[in-house]
Tab-separated table of C-alpha atoms in Angstrom:
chain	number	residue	atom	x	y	z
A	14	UNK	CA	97.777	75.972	90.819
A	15	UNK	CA	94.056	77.154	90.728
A	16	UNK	CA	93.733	80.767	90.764
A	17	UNK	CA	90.544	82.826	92.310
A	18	UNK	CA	89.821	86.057	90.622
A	19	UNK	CA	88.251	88.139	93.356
A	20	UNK	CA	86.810	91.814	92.081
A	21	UNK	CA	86.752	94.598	93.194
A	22	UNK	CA	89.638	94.547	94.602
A	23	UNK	CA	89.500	97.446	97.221
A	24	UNK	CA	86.033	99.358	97.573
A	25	UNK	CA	85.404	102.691	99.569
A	26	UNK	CA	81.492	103.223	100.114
A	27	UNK	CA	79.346	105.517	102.303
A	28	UNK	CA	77.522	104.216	104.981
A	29	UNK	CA	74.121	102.511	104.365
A	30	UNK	CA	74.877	101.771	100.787
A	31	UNK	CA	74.965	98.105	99.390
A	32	UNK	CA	78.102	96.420	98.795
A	33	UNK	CA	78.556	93.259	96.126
A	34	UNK	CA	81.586	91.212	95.147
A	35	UNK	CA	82.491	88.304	93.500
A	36	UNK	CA	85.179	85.349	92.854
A	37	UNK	CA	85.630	83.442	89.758
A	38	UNK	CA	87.804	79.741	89.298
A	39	UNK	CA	89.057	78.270	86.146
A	40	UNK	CA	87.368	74.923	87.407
A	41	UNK	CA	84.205	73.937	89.371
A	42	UNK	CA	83.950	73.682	92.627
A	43	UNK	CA	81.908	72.287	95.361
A	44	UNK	CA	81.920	74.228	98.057
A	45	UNK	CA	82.444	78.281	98.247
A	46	UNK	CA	83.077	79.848	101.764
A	47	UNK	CA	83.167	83.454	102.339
A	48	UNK	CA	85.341	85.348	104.907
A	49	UNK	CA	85.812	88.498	107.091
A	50	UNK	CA	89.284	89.143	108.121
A	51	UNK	CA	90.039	92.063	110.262
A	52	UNK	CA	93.548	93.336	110.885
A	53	UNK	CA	96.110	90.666	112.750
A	54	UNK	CA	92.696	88.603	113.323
A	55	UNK	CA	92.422	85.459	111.649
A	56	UNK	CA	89.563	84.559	108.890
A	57	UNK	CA	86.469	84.562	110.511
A	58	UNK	CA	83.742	82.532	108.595
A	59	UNK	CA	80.720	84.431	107.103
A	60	UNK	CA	79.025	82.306	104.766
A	61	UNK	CA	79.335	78.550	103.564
A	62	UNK	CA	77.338	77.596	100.005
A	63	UNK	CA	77.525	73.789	98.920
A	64	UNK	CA	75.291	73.923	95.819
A	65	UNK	CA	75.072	75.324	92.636
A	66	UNK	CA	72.256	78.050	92.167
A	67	UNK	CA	71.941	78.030	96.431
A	68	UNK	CA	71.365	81.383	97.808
A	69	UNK	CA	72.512	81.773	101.629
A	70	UNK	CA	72.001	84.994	103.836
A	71	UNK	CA	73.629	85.528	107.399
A	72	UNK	CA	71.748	88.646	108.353
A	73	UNK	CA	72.883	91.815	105.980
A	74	UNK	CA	74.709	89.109	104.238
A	75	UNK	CA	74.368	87.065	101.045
A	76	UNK	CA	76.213	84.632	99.475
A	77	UNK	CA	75.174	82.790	96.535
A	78	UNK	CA	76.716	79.826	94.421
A	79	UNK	CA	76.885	80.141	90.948
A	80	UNK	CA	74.843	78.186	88.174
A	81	UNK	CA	78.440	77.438	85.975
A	82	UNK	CA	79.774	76.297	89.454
A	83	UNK	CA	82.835	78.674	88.494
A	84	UNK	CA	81.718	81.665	90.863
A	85	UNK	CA	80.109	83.120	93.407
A	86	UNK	CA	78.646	86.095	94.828
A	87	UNK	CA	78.833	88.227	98.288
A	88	UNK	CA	76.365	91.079	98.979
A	89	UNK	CA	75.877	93.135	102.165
A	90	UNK	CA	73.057	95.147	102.145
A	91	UNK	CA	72.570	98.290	104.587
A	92	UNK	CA	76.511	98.675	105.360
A	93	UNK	CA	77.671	99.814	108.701
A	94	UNK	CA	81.096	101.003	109.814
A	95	UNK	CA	81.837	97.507	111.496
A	96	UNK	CA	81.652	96.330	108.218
A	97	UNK	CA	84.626	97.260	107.063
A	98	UNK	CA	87.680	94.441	106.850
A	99	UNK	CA	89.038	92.417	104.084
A	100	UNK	CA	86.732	89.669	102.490
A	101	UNK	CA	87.564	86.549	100.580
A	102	UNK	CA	86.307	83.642	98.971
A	103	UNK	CA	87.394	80.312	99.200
A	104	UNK	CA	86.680	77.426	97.111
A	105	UNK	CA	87.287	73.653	96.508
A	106	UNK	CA	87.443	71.457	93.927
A	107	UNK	CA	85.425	68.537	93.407
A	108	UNK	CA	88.215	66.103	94.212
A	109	UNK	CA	90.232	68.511	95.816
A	110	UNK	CA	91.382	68.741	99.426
A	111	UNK	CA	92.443	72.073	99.684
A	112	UNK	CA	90.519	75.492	99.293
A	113	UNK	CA	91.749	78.212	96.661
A	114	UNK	CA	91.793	81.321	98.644
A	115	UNK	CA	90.652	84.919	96.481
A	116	UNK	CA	92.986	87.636	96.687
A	117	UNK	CA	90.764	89.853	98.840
A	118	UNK	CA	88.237	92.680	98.905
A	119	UNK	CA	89.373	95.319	101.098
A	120	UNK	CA	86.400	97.377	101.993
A	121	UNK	CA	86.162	100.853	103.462
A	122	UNK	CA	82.665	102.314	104.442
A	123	UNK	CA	82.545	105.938	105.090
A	124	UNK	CA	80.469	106.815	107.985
B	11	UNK	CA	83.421	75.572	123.300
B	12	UNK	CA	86.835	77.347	122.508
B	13	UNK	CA	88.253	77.617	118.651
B	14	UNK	CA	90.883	77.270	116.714
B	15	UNK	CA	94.005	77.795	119.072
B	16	UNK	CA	97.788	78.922	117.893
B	17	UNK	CA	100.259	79.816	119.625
B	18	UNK	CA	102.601	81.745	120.159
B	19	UNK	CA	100.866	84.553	118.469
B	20	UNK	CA	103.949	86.336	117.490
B	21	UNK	CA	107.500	84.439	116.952
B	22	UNK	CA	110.756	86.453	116.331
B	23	UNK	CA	113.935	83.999	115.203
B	24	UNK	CA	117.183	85.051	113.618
B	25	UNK	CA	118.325	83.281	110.735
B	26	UNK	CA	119.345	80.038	110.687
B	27	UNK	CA	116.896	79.404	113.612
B	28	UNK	CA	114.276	77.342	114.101
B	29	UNK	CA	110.410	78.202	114.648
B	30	UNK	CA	107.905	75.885	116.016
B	31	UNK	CA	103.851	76.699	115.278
B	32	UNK	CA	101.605	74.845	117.505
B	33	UNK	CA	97.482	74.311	116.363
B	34	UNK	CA	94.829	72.893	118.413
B	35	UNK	CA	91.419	72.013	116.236
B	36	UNK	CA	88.230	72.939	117.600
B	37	UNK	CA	87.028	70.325	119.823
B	38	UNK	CA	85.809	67.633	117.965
B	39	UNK	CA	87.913	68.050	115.057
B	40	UNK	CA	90.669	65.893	113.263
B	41	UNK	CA	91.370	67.581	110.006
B	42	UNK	CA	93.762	70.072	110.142
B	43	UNK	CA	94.691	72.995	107.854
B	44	UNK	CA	98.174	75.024	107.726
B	45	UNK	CA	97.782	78.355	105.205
B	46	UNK	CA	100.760	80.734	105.282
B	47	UNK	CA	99.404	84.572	104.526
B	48	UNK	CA	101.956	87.473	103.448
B	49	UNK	CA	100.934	91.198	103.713
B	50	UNK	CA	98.246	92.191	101.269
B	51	UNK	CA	98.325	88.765	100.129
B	52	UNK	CA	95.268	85.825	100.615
B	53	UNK	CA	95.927	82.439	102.123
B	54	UNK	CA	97.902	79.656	100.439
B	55	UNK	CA	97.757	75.973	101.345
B	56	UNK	CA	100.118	74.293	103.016
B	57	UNK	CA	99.497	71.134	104.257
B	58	UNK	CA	96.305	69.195	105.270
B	59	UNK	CA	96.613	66.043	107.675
B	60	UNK	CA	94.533	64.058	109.881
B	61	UNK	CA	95.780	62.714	113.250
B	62	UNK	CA	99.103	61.236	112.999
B	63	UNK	CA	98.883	61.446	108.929
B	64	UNK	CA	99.706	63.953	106.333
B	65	UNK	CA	96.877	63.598	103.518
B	66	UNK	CA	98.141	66.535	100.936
B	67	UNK	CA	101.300	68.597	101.543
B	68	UNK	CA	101.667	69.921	98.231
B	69	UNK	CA	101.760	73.185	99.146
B	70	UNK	CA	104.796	72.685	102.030
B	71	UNK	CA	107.795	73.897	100.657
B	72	UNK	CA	110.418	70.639	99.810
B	73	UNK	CA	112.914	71.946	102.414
B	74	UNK	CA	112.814	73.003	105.806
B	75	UNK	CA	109.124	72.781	106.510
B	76	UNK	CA	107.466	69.870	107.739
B	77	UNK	CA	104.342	69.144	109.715
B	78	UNK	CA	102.765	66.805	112.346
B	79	UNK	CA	99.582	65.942	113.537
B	80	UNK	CA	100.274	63.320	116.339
B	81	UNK	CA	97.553	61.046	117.959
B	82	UNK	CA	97.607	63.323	121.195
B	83	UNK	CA	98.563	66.943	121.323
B	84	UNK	CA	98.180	69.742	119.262
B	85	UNK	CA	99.442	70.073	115.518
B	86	UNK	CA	103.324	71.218	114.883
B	87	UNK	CA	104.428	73.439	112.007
B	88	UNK	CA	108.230	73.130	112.162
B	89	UNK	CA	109.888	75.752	109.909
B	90	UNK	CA	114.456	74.828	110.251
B	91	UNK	CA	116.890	77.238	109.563
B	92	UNK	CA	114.655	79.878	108.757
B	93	UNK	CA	115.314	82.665	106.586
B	94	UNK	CA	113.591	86.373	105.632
B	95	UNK	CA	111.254	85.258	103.462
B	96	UNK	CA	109.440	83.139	105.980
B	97	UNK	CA	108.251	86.111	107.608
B	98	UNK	CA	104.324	85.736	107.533
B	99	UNK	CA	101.183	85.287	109.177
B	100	UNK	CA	100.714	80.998	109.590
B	101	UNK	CA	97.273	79.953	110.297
B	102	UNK	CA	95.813	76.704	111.333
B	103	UNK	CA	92.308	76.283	110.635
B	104	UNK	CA	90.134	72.749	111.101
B	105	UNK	CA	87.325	70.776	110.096
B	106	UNK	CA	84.846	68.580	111.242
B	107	UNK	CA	84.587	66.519	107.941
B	108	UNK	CA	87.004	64.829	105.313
B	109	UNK	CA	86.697	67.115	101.702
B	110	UNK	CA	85.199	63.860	100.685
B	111	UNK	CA	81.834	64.705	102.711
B	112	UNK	CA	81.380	67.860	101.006
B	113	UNK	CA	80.150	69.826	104.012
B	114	UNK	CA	82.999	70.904	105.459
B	115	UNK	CA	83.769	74.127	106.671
B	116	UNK	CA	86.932	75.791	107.971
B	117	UNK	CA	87.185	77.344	111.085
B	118	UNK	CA	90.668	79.378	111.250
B	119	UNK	CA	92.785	80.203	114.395
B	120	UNK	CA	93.789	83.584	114.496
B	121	UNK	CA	97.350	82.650	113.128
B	122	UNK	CA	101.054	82.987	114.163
B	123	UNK	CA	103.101	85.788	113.229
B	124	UNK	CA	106.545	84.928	112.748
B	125	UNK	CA	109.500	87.511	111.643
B	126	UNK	CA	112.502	86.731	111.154
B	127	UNK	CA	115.608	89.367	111.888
């Protein structure tokens, strides 16, 4: 099945710095979502980007869709301790039903 | 306007038994997502299905797993005789819109843990 590179993998930052990630696919897509998931929560929905080049922000957030429709791109600008949780990407396929889930960032911001 | 709901929130079964995973969509939602999650791990698919049809299950395991979506009542993720390695984190999330309209976005429930002894 379709596999979603997600990097870094684990990040530990100090408060107020930026923060930037990113998922790749093997195939386009068209549609990248972007979630928070804190522990024993379920995903909670950050982002949503449904065209290629499309740049999205959701407060310190932003999300962008790539040009090659292979990636895309999470930045949070000003971090804050609430910040911290695991974030992934999702994407779909073109004729696809289901979204490819990234392996996770886990991120860590040191007060 | 409530969310995603699952229940139970945590399910303990010996093996051999059998688990039941209820989902209701957000209100105004028939397209509904099952992803099973194990630690450290991201989501994988399950099964998609609208009311009272399964569109895409290839992601269901062939045995023991199976899935409903009936005209009233929430969605049912039946897992039979389970064993150890269904211990995981199941979540239901739903959508507004078929993945033909190419707006649709997926709201999770915050999942069902099930471990089995």
């Amino acid at each position: 099945g379709q596999q979603l590179n997600q990097s870094p993998q684990s990040m530990f930052i100090q408060e107020g710095e930026d923060v930037s990630m990113n998922c790749t696919s093997s195939s386009i897509f068209n549609t990248w979502l972007w979630y928070k998931q804190d522990p024993g929560e379920g995903p909670v929905l950050l982002i949503a980007l449904y065209k290629a080049g499309e740049l999205t922000s959701n407060g310190r957030l932003t999300a962008q869709f790539g040009i090659t429709r292979k990636d895309s791109f999470l930045n949070i600008s000003a971090s804050i301790p609430s910040d911290v949780g695991i974030y992934f990407c999702a994407g779909r396929e073109v004729t696809g039903n289901q979204f490819y889930f990234g392996t996770g960032t886990s991120l860590t911001v040191i007060p | 306007n409530a969310g995603v709901m699952q229940n139970p929130r945590h399910l303990v079964r010996r093996r051999g038994q059998e688990a039941r995973l209820r989902c209701s969509p957000m209100k105004g939602h028939s397209h509904v997502y099952w992803y099973r999650q194990l630690p450290e791990e991201g989501l994988k698919f399950m099964v998609y299905l609208q009311k009272e049809n399964i569109i895409d299950e290839s992601g269901m395991p062939k045995e023991r797993f199976s899935a409903e979506f009936p005209k009233e009542g929430p969605s049912i993720l039946r897992i039979q005789q389970v064993v150890r390695g269904d211990s995981a984190a199941y979540f239901c999330a739903s959508s507004a819109r078929a993945p033909s309209a190419n707006t649709g976005e997926l709201f999770f429930g915050e999942g069902s843990r099930l471990t089995v002894l």
